[in-house]
PDB file of N, CA and C in Angstrom:
ATOM      1  N   MET A   1      74.522  94.369 100.372  1.00 60.00           N
ATOM      2  CA  MET A   1      75.491  93.969  99.680  1.00 60.00           C
ATOM      3  C   MET A   1      75.243  94.057  98.354  1.00 60.00           C
ATOM      4  N   THR A   2      76.208  94.910  97.467  1.00 66.00           N
ATOM      5  CA  THR A   2      75.935  95.124  96.096  1.00 66.00           C
ATOM      6  C   THR A   2      75.963  94.337  95.042  1.00 66.00           C
ATOM      7  N   GLU A   3      74.716  94.116  94.048  1.00 79.00           N
ATOM      8  CA  GLU A   3      75.339  93.447  93.201  1.00 79.00           C
ATOM      9  C   GLU A   3      76.189  93.691  91.992  1.00 79.00           C
ATOM     10  N   ARG A   4      77.022  92.429  91.797  1.00 82.00           N
ATOM     11  CA  ARG A   4      78.341  92.685  90.962  1.00 82.00           C
ATOM     12  C   ARG A   4      78.105  91.964  89.874  1.00 82.00           C
ATOM     13  N   SER A   5      78.803  92.735  88.993  1.00 89.00           N
ATOM     14  CA  SER A   5      78.593  90.967  87.571  1.00 89.00           C
ATOM     15  C   SER A   5      79.871  90.329  87.705  1.00 89.00           C
ATOM     16  N   LYS A   6      79.607  89.360  86.674  1.00 95.00           N
ATOM     17  CA  LYS A   6      80.831  88.527  87.254  1.00 95.00           C
ATOM     18  C   LYS A   6      82.446  88.710  86.974  1.00 95.00           C
ATOM     19  N   PHE A   7      82.324  89.410  86.148  1.00 93.00           N
ATOM     20  CA  PHE A   7      83.877  90.147  85.546  1.00 93.00           C
ATOM     21  C   PHE A   7      84.028  90.977  86.948  1.00 93.00           C
ATOM     22  N   GLU A   8      83.253  91.494  87.559  1.00 89.00           N
ATOM     23  CA  GLU A   8      83.760  92.756  88.591  1.00 89.00           C
ATOM     24  C   GLU A   8      83.792  91.533  89.944  1.00 89.00           C
ATOM     25  N   SER A   9      83.432  91.005  90.540  1.00 91.00           N
ATOM     26  CA  SER A   9      84.008  89.066  91.242  1.00 91.00           C
ATOM     27  C   SER A   9      85.222  88.966  90.752  1.00 91.00           C
ATOM     28  N   ILE A  10      85.429  88.658  89.531  1.00 96.00           N
ATOM     29  CA  ILE A  10      86.488  88.110  89.620  1.00 96.00           C
ATOM     30  C   ILE A  10      87.819  89.051  89.474  1.00 96.00           C
ATOM     31  N   ALA A  11      87.798  90.034  88.918  1.00 94.00           N
ATOM     32  CA  ALA A  11      88.344  91.203  89.310  1.00 94.00           C
ATOM     33  C   ALA A  11      88.714  91.595  90.303  1.00 94.00           C
ATOM     34  N   ALA A  12      87.669  92.085  90.916  1.00 91.00           N
ATOM     35  CA  ALA A  12      88.064  92.257  92.418  1.00 91.00           C
ATOM     36  C   ALA A  12      88.846  91.292  93.054  1.00 91.00           C
ATOM     37  N   ALA A  13      88.565  89.989  93.420  1.00 95.00           N
ATOM     38  CA  ALA A  13      89.324  88.676  94.147  1.00 95.00           C
ATOM     39  C   ALA A  13      90.656  88.751  93.061  1.00 95.00           C
ATOM     40  N   VAL A  14      90.894  89.011  91.797  1.00 97.00           N
ATOM     41  CA  VAL A  14      92.443  89.080  91.411  1.00 97.00           C
ATOM     42  C   VAL A  14      93.153  90.324  91.777  1.00 97.00           C
ATOM     43  N   VAL A  15      92.577  91.213  92.187  1.00 96.00           N
ATOM     44  CA  VAL A  15      92.984  92.322  92.473  1.00 96.00           C
ATOM     45  C   VAL A  15      93.699  92.026  94.050  1.00 96.00           C
ATOM     46  N   MET A  16      92.407  91.364  95.153  1.00 95.00           N
ATOM     47  CA  MET A  16      92.869  91.139  96.544  1.00 95.00           C
ATOM     48  C   MET A  16      94.134  90.474  96.672  1.00 95.00           C
ATOM     49  N   TYR A  17      93.572  89.661  96.120  1.00 98.00           N
ATOM     50  CA  TYR A  17      94.817  88.309  96.021  1.00 98.00           C
ATOM     51  C   TYR A  17      96.310  88.874  96.016  1.00 98.00           C
ATOM     52  N   SER A  18      96.547  89.348  94.326  1.00 98.00           N
ATOM     53  CA  SER A  18      97.837  89.921  94.147  1.00 98.00           C
ATOM     54  C   SER A  18      98.095  90.928  95.018  1.00 98.00           C
ATOM     55  N   LEU A  19      97.826  91.905  96.038  1.00 97.00           N
ATOM     56  CA  LEU A  19      97.846  92.678  96.304  1.00 97.00           C
ATOM     57  C   LEU A  19      98.501  91.834  97.854  1.00 97.00           C
ATOM     58  N   LEU A  20      97.418  91.045  98.586  1.00 98.00           N
ATOM     59  CA  LEU A  20      98.099  90.499  99.729  1.00 98.00           C
ATOM     60  C   LEU A  20      99.259  89.612  99.297  1.00 98.00           C
ATOM     61  N   ALA A  21      99.689  88.646  97.732  1.00 98.00           N
ATOM     62  CA  ALA A  21     101.067  87.705  97.760  1.00 98.00           C
ATOM     63  C   ALA A  21     101.784  89.473  97.289  1.00 98.00           C
ATOM     64  N   LEU A  22     101.751  90.244  97.096  1.00 98.00           N
ATOM     65  CA  LEU A  22     102.598  91.199  97.187  1.00 98.00           C
ATOM     66  C   LEU A  22     103.475  91.535  98.543  1.00 98.00           C
ATOM     67  N   THR A  23     102.245  90.951  99.418  1.00 98.00           N
ATOM     68  CA  THR A  23     103.182  91.588 100.776  1.00 98.00           C
ATOM     69  C   THR A  23     103.805  90.383 101.503  1.00 98.00           C
ATOM     70  N   VAL A  24     104.104  89.226 100.624  1.00 98.00           N
ATOM     71  CA  VAL A  24     104.958  88.161 100.983  1.00 98.00           C
ATOM     72  C   VAL A  24     105.804  87.965  99.668  1.00 98.00           C
ATOM     73  N   VAL A  25     105.805  88.734  98.767  1.00 98.00           N
ATOM     74  CA  VAL A  25     106.528  88.685  97.726  1.00 98.00           C
ATOM     75  C   VAL A  25     107.802  89.438  97.558  1.00 98.00           C
ATOM     76  N   LEU A  26     107.153  90.788  97.862  1.00 98.00           N
ATOM     77  CA  LEU A  26     108.247  91.906  98.171  1.00 98.00           C
ATOM     78  C   LEU A  26     109.344  91.800  99.312  1.00 98.00           C
ATOM     79  N   PRO A  27     108.874  91.085 100.410  1.00 96.00           N
ATOM     80  CA  PRO A  27     109.859  90.875 101.642  1.00 96.00           C
ATOM     81  C   PRO A  27     110.367  89.905 101.007  1.00 96.00           C
ATOM     82  N   LEU A  28     110.014  88.433 100.478  1.00 97.00           N
ATOM     83  CA  LEU A  28     111.102  87.970 100.068  1.00 97.00           C
ATOM     84  C   LEU A  28     111.947  87.862  99.150  1.00 97.00           C
ATOM     85  N   SER A  29     111.469  88.797  97.829  1.00 98.00           N
ATOM     86  CA  SER A  29     112.775  88.923  96.869  1.00 98.00           C
ATOM     87  C   SER A  29     113.694  89.973  97.777  1.00 98.00           C
ATOM     88  N   GLY A  30     113.369  90.852  98.834  1.00 96.00           N
ATOM     89  CA  GLY A  30     114.551  91.667  99.241  1.00 96.00           C
ATOM     90  C   GLY A  30     115.321  91.012 100.063  1.00 96.00           C
ATOM     91  N   ILE A  31     114.901  89.881 100.727  1.00 95.00           N
ATOM     92  CA  ILE A  31     115.848  89.060 101.382  1.00 95.00           C
ATOM     93  C   ILE A  31     116.629  88.598 100.386  1.00 95.00           C
ATOM     94  N   ALA A  32     116.185  87.954  99.445  1.00 96.00           N
ATOM     95  CA  ALA A  32     117.058  87.096  98.689  1.00 96.00           C
ATOM     96  C   ALA A  32     118.060  88.097  97.902  1.00 96.00           C
ATOM     97  N   VAL A  33     118.056  89.274  97.452  1.00 96.00           N
ATOM     98  CA  VAL A  33     118.968  90.088  97.226  1.00 96.00           C
ATOM     99  C   VAL A  33     119.911  90.693  98.162  1.00 96.00           C
ATOM    100  N   SER A  34     119.198  90.823  99.633  1.00 95.00           N
ATOM    101  CA  SER A  34     120.936  91.062 100.663  1.00 95.00           C
ATOM    102  C   SER A  34     121.621  89.585 100.475  1.00 95.00           C
ATOM    103  N   VAL A  35     120.770  88.582 100.630  1.00 95.00           N
ATOM    104  CA  VAL A  35     121.702  87.320 100.863  1.00 95.00           C
ATOM    105  C   VAL A  35     122.303  86.556  99.836  1.00 95.00           C
ATOM    106  N   GLY A  36     121.661  87.312  98.318  1.00 96.00           N
ATOM    107  CA  GLY A  36     122.313  87.182  97.183  1.00 96.00           C
ATOM    108  C   GLY A  36     123.982  88.062  97.349  1.00 96.00           C
ATOM    109  N   GLU A  37     123.601  89.072  98.099  1.00 96.00           N
ATOM    110  CA  GLU A  37     124.841  90.140  98.152  1.00 96.00           C
ATOM    111  C   GLU A  37     125.433  89.763  99.248  1.00 96.00           C
ATOM    112  N   GLY A  38     125.503  88.698  99.265  1.00 95.00           N
ATOM    113  CA  GLY A  38     126.507  88.017 100.754  1.00 95.00           C
ATOM    114  C   GLY A  38     126.135  88.697 101.975  1.00 95.00           C
ATOM    115  N   TYR A  39     125.168  89.351 102.368  1.00 94.00           N
ATOM    116  CA  TYR A  39     125.101  89.813 103.471  1.00 94.00           C
ATOM    117  C   TYR A  39     124.034  88.874 104.579  1.00 94.00           C
ATOM    118  N   GLY A  40     124.116  88.867 105.530  1.00 88.00           N
ATOM    119  CA  GLY A  40     123.558  87.337 106.213  1.00 88.00           C
ATOM    120  C   GLY A  40     121.874  87.812 106.516  1.00 88.00           C
ATOM    121  N   LEU A  41     121.301  86.932 107.321  1.00 91.00           N
ATOM    122  CA  LEU A  41     119.765  87.210 107.201  1.00 91.00           C
ATOM    123  C   LEU A  41     119.702  86.842 108.946  1.00 91.00           C
ATOM    124  N   SER A  42     119.336  87.524 109.989  1.00 91.00           N
ATOM    125  CA  SER A  42     119.167  87.101 111.288  1.00 91.00           C
ATOM    126  C   SER A  42     117.773  87.671 111.436  1.00 91.00           C
ATOM    127  N   LEU A  43     117.037  86.770 112.291  1.00 91.00           N
ATOM    128  CA  LEU A  43     115.911  86.996 113.028  1.00 91.00           C
ATOM    129  C   LEU A  43     115.806  87.004 114.388  1.00 91.00           C
ATOM    130  N   PHE A  44     115.219  88.087 115.292  1.00 95.00           N
ATOM    131  CA  PHE A  44     115.244  88.338 116.576  1.00 95.00           C
ATOM    132  C   PHE A  44     116.752  88.118 117.147  1.00 95.00           C
ATOM    133  N   GLY A  45     117.858  88.077 116.535  1.00 91.00           N
ATOM    134  CA  GLY A  45     118.857  87.706 117.109  1.00 91.00           C
ATOM    135  C   GLY A  45     119.783  86.201 116.742  1.00 91.00           C
ATOM    136  N   PHE A  46     118.625  85.396 116.412  1.00 93.00           N
ATOM    137  CA  PHE A  46     119.498  84.102 115.276  1.00 93.00           C
ATOM    138  C   PHE A  46     119.237  84.503 113.766  1.00 93.00           C
ATOM    139  N   GLU A  47     121.390  83.683 113.675  1.00 92.00           N
ATOM    140  CA  GLU A  47     121.577  83.854 111.936  1.00 92.00           C
ATOM    141  C   GLU A  47     120.547  82.543 111.764  1.00 92.00           C
ATOM    142  N   LEU A  48     120.140  82.846 110.396  1.00 91.00           N
ATOM    143  CA  LEU A  48     119.150  82.155 109.192  1.00 91.00           C
ATOM    144  C   LEU A  48     120.242  81.641 108.275  1.00 91.00           C
ATOM    145  N   VAL A  49     121.070  83.094 107.949  1.00 89.00           N
ATOM    146  CA  VAL A  49     121.745  82.671 106.565  1.00 89.00           C
ATOM    147  C   VAL A  49     123.065  83.218 107.210  1.00 89.00           C
ATOM    148  N   ASN A  50     124.071  82.552 106.858  1.00 88.00           N
ATOM    149  CA  ASN A  50     125.562  83.193 107.438  1.00 88.00           C
ATOM    150  C   ASN A  50     125.781  84.105 106.417  1.00 88.00           C
ATOM    151  N   SER A  51     126.610  85.653 106.477  1.00 86.00           N
ATOM    152  CA  SER A  51     127.027  86.172 105.899  1.00 86.00           C
ATOM    153  C   SER A  51     128.506  85.812 105.089  1.00 86.00           C
ATOM    154  N   GLY A  52     128.764  85.882 103.546  1.00 87.00           N
ATOM    155  CA  GLY A  52     129.987  85.748 103.527  1.00 87.00           C
ATOM    156  C   GLY A  52     129.708  85.662 101.937  1.00 87.00           C
ATOM    157  N   ARG A  53     129.530  84.636 101.279  1.00 91.00           N
ATOM    158  CA  ARG A  53     129.840  84.445  99.961  1.00 91.00           C
ATOM    159  C   ARG A  53     128.583  85.130  98.754  1.00 91.00           C
ATOM    160  N   GLU A  54     128.780  86.135  97.809  1.00 94.00           N
ATOM    161  CA  GLU A  54     127.822  86.542  97.101  1.00 94.00           C
ATOM    162  C   GLU A  54     127.216  85.548  96.078  1.00 94.00           C
ATOM    163  N   ILE A  55     125.975  85.504  96.080  1.00 94.00           N
ATOM    164  CA  ILE A  55     125.448  84.667  94.866  1.00 94.00           C
ATOM    165  C   ILE A  55     124.741  85.381  93.882  1.00 94.00           C
ATOM    166  N   HIS A  56     124.842  85.951  92.437  1.00 96.00           N
ATOM    167  CA  HIS A  56     124.947  86.869  91.643  1.00 96.00           C
ATOM    168  C   HIS A  56     123.628  86.257  91.534  1.00 96.00           C
ATOM    169  N   MET A  57     123.454  85.092  90.924  1.00 97.00           N
ATOM    170  CA  MET A  57     121.689  84.513  90.575  1.00 97.00           C
ATOM    171  C   MET A  57     121.014  84.671  91.583  1.00 97.00           C
ATOM    172  N   LEU A  58     120.837  84.772  92.589  1.00 96.00           N
ATOM    173  CA  LEU A  58     120.116  84.733  93.065  1.00 96.00           C
ATOM    174  C   LEU A  58     119.832  86.468  93.742  1.00 96.00           C
ATOM    175  N   LYS A  59     120.788  87.098  93.484  1.00 97.00           N
ATOM    176  CA  LYS A  59     120.583  88.712  93.522  1.00 97.00           C
ATOM    177  C   LYS A  59     120.026  89.372  92.564  1.00 97.00           C
ATOM    178  N   GLU A  60     120.190  88.657  91.188  1.00 98.00           N
ATOM    179  CA  GLU A  60     119.717  89.258  90.376  1.00 98.00           C
ATOM    180  C   GLU A  60     118.386  89.282  90.074  1.00 98.00           C
ATOM    181  N   LEU A  61     117.918  87.469  90.560  1.00 98.00           N
ATOM    182  CA  LEU A  61     116.441  87.357  90.325  1.00 98.00           C
ATOM    183  C   LEU A  61     115.721  88.014  91.392  1.00 98.00           C
ATOM    184  N   GLY A  62     116.336  88.263  92.937  1.00 98.00           N
ATOM    185  CA  GLY A  62     115.856  88.798  93.447  1.00 98.00           C
ATOM    186  C   GLY A  62     115.369  90.473  93.431  1.00 98.00           C
ATOM    187  N   GLU A  63     116.510  91.161  92.882  1.00 98.00           N
ATOM    188  CA  GLU A  63     116.548  92.476  92.213  1.00 98.00           C
ATOM    189  C   GLU A  63     115.008  92.278  91.190  1.00 98.00           C
ATOM    190  N   GLY A  64     115.060  91.213  90.069  1.00 98.00           N
ATOM    191  CA  GLY A  64     114.226  91.545  89.082  1.00 98.00           C
ATOM    192  C   GLY A  64     112.422  91.546  89.483  1.00 98.00           C
ATOM    193  N   ILE A  65     112.487  90.362  90.196  1.00 98.00           N
ATOM    194  CA  ILE A  65     111.045  90.185  90.859  1.00 98.00           C
ATOM    195  C   ILE A  65     110.852  91.372  91.963  1.00 98.00           C
ATOM    196  N   HIS A  66     111.680  91.869  92.719  1.00 98.00           N
ATOM    197  CA  HIS A  66     111.537  93.144  93.518  1.00 98.00           C
ATOM    198  C   HIS A  66     110.869  94.330  92.831  1.00 98.00           C
ATOM    199  N   GLU A  67     112.007  94.614  91.420  1.00 98.00           N
ATOM    200  CA  GLU A  67     111.782  96.282  91.172  1.00 98.00           C
ATOM    201  C   GLU A  67     110.711  95.446  90.201  1.00 98.00           C
ATOM    202  N   PHE A  68     110.184  94.727  89.564  1.00 98.00           N
ATOM    203  CA  PHE A  68     109.162  94.694  89.099  1.00 98.00           C
ATOM    204  C   PHE A  68     107.622  94.472  89.758  1.00 98.00           C
ATOM    205  N   SER A  69     108.008  93.985  91.164  1.00 98.00           N
ATOM    206  CA  SER A  69     106.792  93.661  91.718  1.00 98.00           C
ATOM    207  C   SER A  69     106.199  95.233  92.864  1.00 98.00           C
ATOM    208  N   GLY A  70     107.185  95.750  92.873  1.00 97.00           N
ATOM    209  CA  GLY A  70     107.276  97.320  93.424  1.00 97.00           C
ATOM    210  C   GLY A  70     107.298  98.774  92.580  1.00 97.00           C
ATOM    211  N   GLU A  71     107.445  98.243  91.905  1.00 97.00           N
ATOM    212  CA  GLU A  71     107.680 100.007  90.672  1.00 97.00           C
ATOM    213  C   GLU A  71     106.661  99.620  89.526  1.00 97.00           C
ATOM    214  N   ALA A  72     106.218  98.354  89.768  1.00 98.00           N
ATOM    215  CA  ALA A  72     105.047  98.363  88.029  1.00 98.00           C
ATOM    216  C   ALA A  72     103.898  97.580  88.885  1.00 98.00           C
ATOM    217  N   LEU A  73     103.905  96.686  89.419  1.00 98.00           N
ATOM    218  CA  LEU A  73     102.893  95.459  90.028  1.00 98.00           C
ATOM    219  C   LEU A  73     101.862  96.561  90.836  1.00 98.00           C
ATOM    220  N   LEU A  74     102.570  96.556  91.956  1.00 98.00           N
ATOM    221  CA  LEU A  74     102.272  97.194  93.172  1.00 98.00           C
ATOM    222  C   LEU A  74     101.231  98.602  92.808  1.00 98.00           C
ATOM    223  N   PRO A  75     101.933  99.819  92.316  1.00 98.00           N
ATOM    224  CA  PRO A  75     101.551 100.615  91.722  1.00 98.00           C
ATOM    225  C   PRO A  75     100.127 100.807  90.859  1.00 98.00           C
ATOM    226  N   PHE A  76     100.081  99.697  90.330  1.00 98.00           N
ATOM    227  CA  PHE A  76      99.212  99.797  89.103  1.00 98.00           C
ATOM    228  C   PHE A  76      97.507  98.466  89.533  1.00 98.00           C
ATOM    229  N   LEU A  77      98.203  97.815  90.833  1.00 98.00           N
ATOM    230  CA  LEU A  77      97.383  97.088  91.834  1.00 98.00           C
ATOM    231  C   LEU A  77      96.570  98.396  92.618  1.00 98.00           C
ATOM    232  N   LEU A  78      96.959  99.734  92.794  1.00 97.00           N
ATOM    233  CA  LEU A  78      97.103 100.156  93.751  1.00 97.00           C
ATOM    234  C   LEU A  78      96.078 101.244  93.402  1.00 97.00           C
ATOM    235  N   VAL A  79      96.153 101.829  91.837  1.00 97.00           N
ATOM    236  CA  VAL A  79      95.029 102.671  91.108  1.00 97.00           C
ATOM    237  C   VAL A  79      94.019 102.177  90.689  1.00 97.00           C
ATOM    238  N   LEU A  80      94.341 100.715  90.411  1.00 96.00           N
ATOM    239  CA  LEU A  80      93.354 100.176  90.147  1.00 96.00           C
ATOM    240  C   LEU A  80      92.173  99.268  91.311  1.00 96.00           C
ATOM    241  N   HIS A  81      92.763  99.848  92.634  1.00 94.00           N
ATOM    242  CA  HIS A  81      91.968  99.281  93.744  1.00 94.00           C
ATOM    243  C   HIS A  81      91.108 100.700  93.972  1.00 94.00           C
ATOM    244  N   LEU A  82      91.959 101.877  94.100  1.00 94.00           N
ATOM    245  CA  LEU A  82      91.857 102.700  94.428  1.00 94.00           C
ATOM    246  C   LEU A  82      90.431 103.614  93.287  1.00 94.00           C
ATOM    247  N   GLY A  83      90.672 103.404  91.778  1.00 94.00           N
ATOM    248  CA  GLY A  83      89.507 103.320  91.305  1.00 94.00           C
ATOM    249  C   GLY A  83      88.172 102.699  90.853  1.00 94.00           C
ATOM    250  N   ALA A  84      88.414 101.393  91.765  1.00 92.00           N
ATOM    251  CA  ALA A  84      87.418 101.089  91.701  1.00 92.00           C
ATOM    252  C   ALA A  84      86.488 101.558  93.041  1.00 92.00           C
ATOM    253  N   SER A  85      87.292 101.621  94.081  1.00 90.00           N
ATOM    254  CA  SER A  85      86.502 102.165  95.336  1.00 90.00           C
ATOM    255  C   SER A  85      86.265 103.831  94.678  1.00 90.00           C
ATOM    256  N   PHE A  86      86.409 104.658  94.061  1.00 92.00           N
ATOM    257  CA  PHE A  86      85.791 105.800  93.967  1.00 92.00           C
ATOM    258  C   PHE A  86      84.339 105.399  92.796  1.00 92.00           C
ATOM    259  N   MET A  87      84.544 104.323  91.842  1.00 91.00           N
ATOM    260  CA  MET A  87      83.718 104.203  90.988  1.00 91.00           C
ATOM    261  C   MET A  87      82.511 103.676  92.022  1.00 91.00           C
ATOM    262  N   HIS A  88      82.481 102.876  92.867  1.00 88.00           N
ATOM    263  CA  HIS A  88      81.214 102.277  93.634  1.00 88.00           C
ATOM    264  C   HIS A  88      81.023 104.008  95.115  1.00 88.00           C
ATOM    265  N   HIS A  89      81.649 104.895  94.602  1.00 90.00           N
ATOM    266  CA  HIS A  89      81.692 105.777  95.710  1.00 90.00           C
ATOM    267  C   HIS A  89      80.785 106.892  94.631  1.00 90.00           C
ATOM    268  N   PHE A  90      81.452 106.994  93.567  1.00 93.00           N
ATOM    269  CA  PHE A  90      80.632 108.499  92.654  1.00 93.00           C
ATOM    270  C   PHE A  90      79.645 108.010  91.622  1.00 93.00           C
ATOM    271  N   ILE A  91      80.127 106.708  91.296  1.00 92.00           N
ATOM    272  CA  ILE A  91      79.368 106.069  89.762  1.00 92.00           C
ATOM    273  C   ILE A  91      77.888 105.648  90.357  1.00 92.00           C
ATOM    274  N   LYS A  92      78.112 104.673  91.364  1.00 90.00           N
ATOM    275  CA  LYS A  92      77.405 103.584  91.758  1.00 90.00           C
ATOM    276  C   LYS A  92      77.020 103.781  92.721  1.00 90.00           C
ATOM    277  N   GLN A  93      77.241 104.775  93.761  1.00 90.00           N
ATOM    278  CA  GLN A  93      76.842 105.458  94.654  1.00 90.00           C
ATOM    279  C   GLN A  93      75.911 104.246  95.271  1.00 90.00           C
ATOM    280  N   ASP A  94      76.666 103.389  95.936  1.00 88.00           N
ATOM    281  CA  ASP A  94      76.196 102.325  96.534  1.00 88.00           C
ATOM    282  C   ASP A  94      76.771 101.791  98.020  1.00 88.00           C
ATOM    283  N   GLY A  95      77.075 103.053  98.720  1.00 86.00           N
ATOM    284  CA  GLY A  95      77.710 102.859  99.900  1.00 86.00           C
ATOM    285  C   GLY A  95      78.765 102.003 100.284  1.00 86.00           C
ATOM    286  N   THR A  96      79.505 101.381  98.969  1.00 84.00           N
ATOM    287  CA  THR A  96      80.754 100.419  99.656  1.00 84.00           C
ATOM    288  C   THR A  96      81.757 100.896 100.270  1.00 84.00           C
ATOM    289  N   LEU A  97      82.323 102.082  99.437  1.00 85.00           N
ATOM    290  CA  LEU A  97      83.412 102.779 100.386  1.00 85.00           C
ATOM    291  C   LEU A  97      82.756 103.229 101.268  1.00 85.00           C
ATOM    292  N   LEU A  98      81.444 103.778 101.891  1.00 88.00           N
ATOM    293  CA  LEU A  98      81.263 104.200 103.133  1.00 88.00           C
ATOM    294  C   LEU A  98      81.198 103.135 104.046  1.00 88.00           C
ATOM    295  N   ARG A  99      80.919 102.120 103.513  1.00 87.00           N
ATOM    296  CA  ARG A  99      81.029 101.084 104.535  1.00 87.00           C
ATOM    297  C   ARG A  99      82.604 100.987 104.704  1.00 87.00           C
ATOM    298  N   MET A 100      83.567 100.323 103.435  1.00 82.00           N
ATOM    299  CA  MET A 100      84.741 100.190 103.960  1.00 82.00           C
ATOM    300  C   MET A 100      85.394 101.061 105.062  1.00 82.00           C
ATOM    301  N   LEU A 101      85.186 102.420 104.750  1.00 87.00           N
ATOM    302  CA  LEU A 101      85.771 103.023 106.174  1.00 87.00           C
ATOM    303  C   LEU A 101      84.944 103.347 107.315  1.00 87.00           C
ATOM    304  N   GLY A 102      83.734 102.791 107.686  1.00 88.00           N
ATOM    305  CA  GLY A 102      83.375 102.665 109.083  1.00 88.00           C
ATOM    306  C   GLY A 102      82.302 103.287 108.921  1.00 88.00           C
ATOM    307  N   LYS A 103      81.673 104.124 107.854  1.00 86.00           N
ATOM    308  CA  LYS A 103      80.592 105.550 108.186  1.00 86.00           C
ATOM    309  C   LYS A 103      79.835 105.075 107.615  1.00 86.00           C
ATOM    310  N   ALA A 104      78.966 103.957 107.454  1.00 69.00           N
ATOM    311  CA  ALA A 104      77.961 103.700 106.934  1.00 69.00           C
ATOM    312  C   ALA A 104      76.881 102.550 107.848  1.00 69.00           C
TER     313      ALA A 104
END
């Protein structure tokens, strides 16, 4: 394991947990949009939310979260993550990227 500054450790944790959070936030906000538009929600054949009435506020909230998360936050975090991996490989040359790929 390589030595990291406190800033690098905090930044790595923030990016990692943010990416993990998006794996929950994006599907939930998509579900909110669907339910807000009046579509039902079923899981494995079980109807969890009946289709029917539109809920404008839920649809708008879900769209806002989904759009920001998917079109702004996710690409930003992915570029940051890729940049950090390239920094480790090309600048620090510490073998981190090779270990992540299982080649070290």
